[in-house]
């Protein structure tokens, strides 16, 4: 049941990324009536709850996995805990970048975050984590992409590269022609396509084939960064996940020393890579890769990682709020929008670390945290 009280949220409402110099970007207050935002004081309201602080739209984790753990699909109870963990840190919009579990039931829960699903990962046979993906060969790629485009919420997720046991290193998984046909089919069906990519060699073929986004993108170089920028291909760096590369390399170097060395090099230049992408104008959004080997609830840490990489705080915030919501086609703090917002004790533009400790979380007009 929705709270009957009208919410009066007062302080500094950060409608957009700029300061008060840009009209409408910062407001002094908003109201929540029947679960929706209004900037007009409601007449006749008697039961009013006041909340004060610095206000942002609900945060976006644009790469996570609800319904998945290190071994594959999880039960509904575990999925619920994952979603609640994200909600409690203010991540109210999740782009689920691949999951074998059916989490549609979450859409009926007013107390759980909104999810935009990419269906199930699509990988080459024996070229990804066991129990995660449809594992197929190139001749079936178009058909599987079409099925996941219909199953998802406007996104499809490919595994672009992975360990090739024959070479002992990361390698591109697909023939160029198969990827071109698959992406064209997804676009025909109204879906965008993203791909897991660690290595350098997979990036140019995917971008030239028309891909919309690349996850991780640790292999960006001086040659491929201009290509991404020219075509407007977004990246979701998942820096909190890239931090695990040295541990992964240590665990696999005895069998695959070439791969381990490659992973360490990608990790060593991770901040430089992200900053170079930002400087080139590549769209960057926050994602944690939670749900595989990482815990949920890390979106605040990911924003801090973007700042550490050299992205200005306001742009790092936008990657998790205003810009990310626009990219995903979801409203922020606008008149009539669902009241999905987070309230903080201090200005997150001055110190993004406050994102990890919200004062209040409001979802669909209800105070849930």
CSV table of N, CA and C in Angstrom, one decimal, residues 60-64 93-97 116 118 153-157 190 192-195 211-216 228 231-238 282-287 318-332:
chain,number,residue,atom,x,y,z
A,60,UNK,N,21.3,5.0,-10.9
A,60,UNK,CA,21.3,4.0,-11.9
A,60,UNK,C,22.5,3.1,-11.9
A,61,UNK,N,22.3,1.8,-11.7
A,61,UNK,CA,23.3,0.9,-12.0
A,61,UNK,C,23.1,0.2,-13.3
A,62,UNK,N,23.8,0.7,-14.3
A,62,UNK,CA,23.6,0.3,-15.7
A,62,UNK,C,24.2,-1.0,-16.1
A,63,UNK,N,24.8,-1.7,-15.2
A,63,UNK,CA,25.4,-3.0,-15.4
A,63,UNK,C,25.3,-3.8,-14.1
A,64,UNK,N,24.3,-4.6,-13.9
A,64,UNK,CA,24.2,-5.5,-12.8
A,64,UNK,C,23.4,-6.7,-13.2
A,93,UNK,N,17.1,2.3,-10.4
A,93,UNK,CA,16.9,1.9,-11.8
A,93,UNK,C,18.1,1.0,-12.2
A,94,UNK,N,17.8,-0.2,-12.5
A,94,UNK,CA,18.9,-1.2,-12.8
A,94,UNK,C,18.8,-1.6,-14.3
A,95,UNK,N,19.9,-1.6,-15.0
A,95,UNK,CA,19.9,-2.3,-16.3
A,95,UNK,C,20.6,-3.6,-16.0
A,96,UNK,N,19.8,-4.7,-16.1
A,96,UNK,CA,20.2,-6.0,-15.9
A,96,UNK,C,20.9,-6.5,-17.1
A,97,UNK,N,22.2,-6.6,-17.1
A,97,UNK,CA,23.0,-6.9,-18.3
A,97,UNK,C,23.2,-8.4,-18.5
A,116,UNK,N,15.5,-2.8,-16.2
A,116,UNK,CA,15.5,-2.9,-17.6
A,116,UNK,C,16.4,-4.1,-18.0
A,118,UNK,N,18.2,-7.1,-20.3
A,118,UNK,CA,18.9,-7.4,-21.6
A,118,UNK,C,18.7,-8.9,-21.9
A,153,UNK,N,14.0,-6.0,-22.4
A,153,UNK,CA,13.3,-4.6,-22.3
A,153,UNK,C,14.1,-3.6,-23.1
A,154,UNK,N,14.4,-4.0,-24.4
A,154,UNK,CA,15.0,-3.1,-25.3
A,154,UNK,C,16.5,-3.2,-25.4
A,155,UNK,N,17.1,-4.3,-24.8
A,155,UNK,CA,18.5,-4.5,-24.9
A,155,UNK,C,18.8,-6.0,-25.1
A,156,UNK,N,19.9,-6.3,-25.7
A,156,UNK,CA,20.5,-7.6,-25.9
A,156,UNK,C,21.9,-7.6,-25.5
A,157,UNK,N,22.4,-8.7,-24.8
A,157,UNK,CA,23.8,-8.7,-24.3
A,157,UNK,C,24.6,-9.8,-25.0
A,190,UNK,N,13.8,-3.2,-32.6
A,190,UNK,CA,13.7,-2.1,-31.7
A,190,UNK,C,14.6,-2.2,-30.4
A,192,UNK,N,18.5,-2.3,-28.5
A,192,UNK,CA,19.9,-1.9,-28.6
A,192,UNK,C,20.7,-3.1,-28.1
A,193,UNK,N,22.0,-3.1,-28.6
A,193,UNK,CA,22.9,-4.2,-28.3
A,193,UNK,C,24.1,-3.7,-27.5
A,194,UNK,N,24.5,-4.5,-26.5
A,194,UNK,CA,25.7,-4.2,-25.8
A,194,UNK,C,26.5,-5.5,-25.8
A,195,UNK,N,27.8,-5.4,-25.4
A,195,UNK,CA,28.7,-6.6,-25.4
A,195,UNK,C,29.7,-6.5,-24.3
A,211,UNK,N,27.2,-1.7,-33.0
A,211,UNK,CA,26.8,-1.9,-31.6
A,211,UNK,C,26.6,-0.6,-30.9
A,212,UNK,N,25.7,-0.6,-29.9
A,212,UNK,CA,25.3,0.6,-29.2
A,212,UNK,C,26.1,0.9,-27.9
A,213,UNK,N,26.6,-0.1,-27.3
A,213,UNK,CA,27.3,0.1,-26.0
A,213,UNK,C,28.3,-1.1,-25.8
A,214,UNK,N,29.4,-0.8,-25.1
A,214,UNK,CA,30.3,-1.9,-24.7
A,214,UNK,C,30.5,-1.8,-23.2
A,215,UNK,N,30.4,-3.0,-22.6
A,215,UNK,CA,30.6,-3.2,-21.1
A,215,UNK,C,32.1,-3.4,-20.9
A,216,UNK,N,32.6,-2.7,-19.8
A,216,UNK,CA,34.0,-2.8,-19.4
A,216,UNK,C,34.9,-2.0,-20.3
A,228,UNK,N,34.8,5.0,-31.3
A,228,UNK,CA,33.7,5.1,-30.4
A,228,UNK,C,33.1,6.5,-30.3
A,231,UNK,N,31.0,7.5,-33.4
A,231,UNK,CA,29.7,6.8,-33.6
A,231,UNK,C,28.9,6.9,-32.4
A,232,UNK,N,29.3,7.5,-31.3
A,232,UNK,CA,28.5,7.7,-30.1
A,232,UNK,C,28.2,6.5,-29.4
A,233,UNK,N,29.2,5.5,-29.4
A,233,UNK,CA,29.0,4.2,-28.7
A,233,UNK,C,29.4,4.4,-27.2
A,234,UNK,N,28.4,4.1,-26.4
A,234,UNK,CA,28.6,4.3,-24.9
A,234,UNK,C,29.5,3.2,-24.3
A,235,UNK,N,30.1,3.5,-23.2
A,235,UNK,CA,30.8,2.5,-22.4
A,235,UNK,C,30.3,2.5,-21.0
A,236,UNK,N,30.3,1.3,-20.3
A,236,UNK,CA,30.0,1.2,-18.9
A,236,UNK,C,31.3,0.5,-18.3
A,237,UNK,N,32.2,1.3,-17.7
A,237,UNK,CA,33.5,0.8,-17.4
A,237,UNK,C,33.5,-0.3,-16.3
A,238,UNK,N,32.6,-0.3,-15.3
A,238,UNK,CA,32.5,-1.2,-14.2
A,238,UNK,C,33.9,-1.3,-13.5
A,282,UNK,N,33.3,10.2,-25.3
A,282,UNK,CA,32.5,9.0,-25.3
A,282,UNK,C,31.6,9.0,-24.2
A,283,UNK,N,30.3,8.7,-24.4
A,283,UNK,CA,29.3,8.6,-23.3
A,283,UNK,C,29.7,7.5,-22.3
A,284,UNK,N,29.7,7.9,-21.0
A,284,UNK,CA,30.1,6.9,-20.0
A,284,UNK,C,29.0,6.9,-18.9
A,285,UNK,N,28.7,5.6,-18.5
A,285,UNK,CA,27.6,5.4,-17.5
A,285,UNK,C,28.1,4.5,-16.4
A,286,UNK,N,27.5,4.6,-15.3
A,286,UNK,CA,27.9,3.8,-14.1
A,286,UNK,C,27.3,2.4,-14.2
A,287,UNK,N,28.1,1.4,-13.8
A,287,UNK,CA,27.7,0.0,-13.7
A,287,UNK,C,28.7,-0.7,-12.8
A,318,UNK,N,26.3,12.5,-13.1
A,318,UNK,CA,25.4,12.4,-14.3
A,318,UNK,C,25.4,11.0,-14.8
A,319,UNK,N,26.5,10.4,-14.8
A,319,UNK,CA,26.7,9.0,-15.3
A,319,UNK,C,25.8,8.0,-14.5
A,320,UNK,N,25.4,8.4,-13.3
A,320,UNK,CA,24.6,7.6,-12.4
A,320,UNK,C,23.2,8.2,-12.2
A,321,UNK,N,22.9,9.3,-12.8
A,321,UNK,CA,21.6,10.0,-12.5
A,321,UNK,C,21.0,10.5,-13.8
A,322,UNK,N,21.2,11.9,-14.0
A,322,UNK,CA,20.5,12.6,-15.1
A,322,UNK,C,20.9,12.0,-16.4
A,323,UNK,N,22.1,11.9,-16.7
A,323,UNK,CA,22.5,11.4,-18.0
A,323,UNK,C,22.2,9.9,-18.3
A,324,UNK,N,22.3,9.1,-17.2
A,324,UNK,CA,22.0,7.7,-17.4
A,324,UNK,C,20.5,7.5,-17.6
A,325,UNK,N,19.7,8.2,-16.9
A,325,UNK,CA,18.3,8.1,-17.0
A,325,UNK,C,17.8,8.5,-18.4
A,326,UNK,N,18.4,9.6,-18.9
A,326,UNK,CA,18.1,10.0,-20.3
A,326,UNK,C,18.5,8.9,-21.3
A,327,UNK,N,19.7,8.4,-21.1
A,327,UNK,CA,20.2,7.3,-22.0
A,327,UNK,C,19.3,6.1,-22.1
A,328,UNK,N,18.7,5.8,-20.9
A,328,UNK,CA,17.9,4.6,-20.8
A,328,UNK,C,16.4,4.9,-21.0
A,329,UNK,N,16.1,6.2,-21.3
A,329,UNK,CA,14.7,6.5,-21.6
A,329,UNK,C,13.8,6.6,-20.4
A,330,UNK,N,14.3,6.9,-19.2
A,330,UNK,CA,13.5,6.9,-18.0
A,330,UNK,C,13.6,8.3,-17.4
A,331,UNK,N,12.5,8.8,-16.8
A,331,UNK,CA,12.5,10.2,-16.3
A,331,UNK,C,13.3,10.4,-15.0
A,332,UNK,N,13.6,11.6,-14.7
A,332,UNK,CA,14.3,11.9,-13.5
A,332,UNK,C,13.3,12.7,-12.6
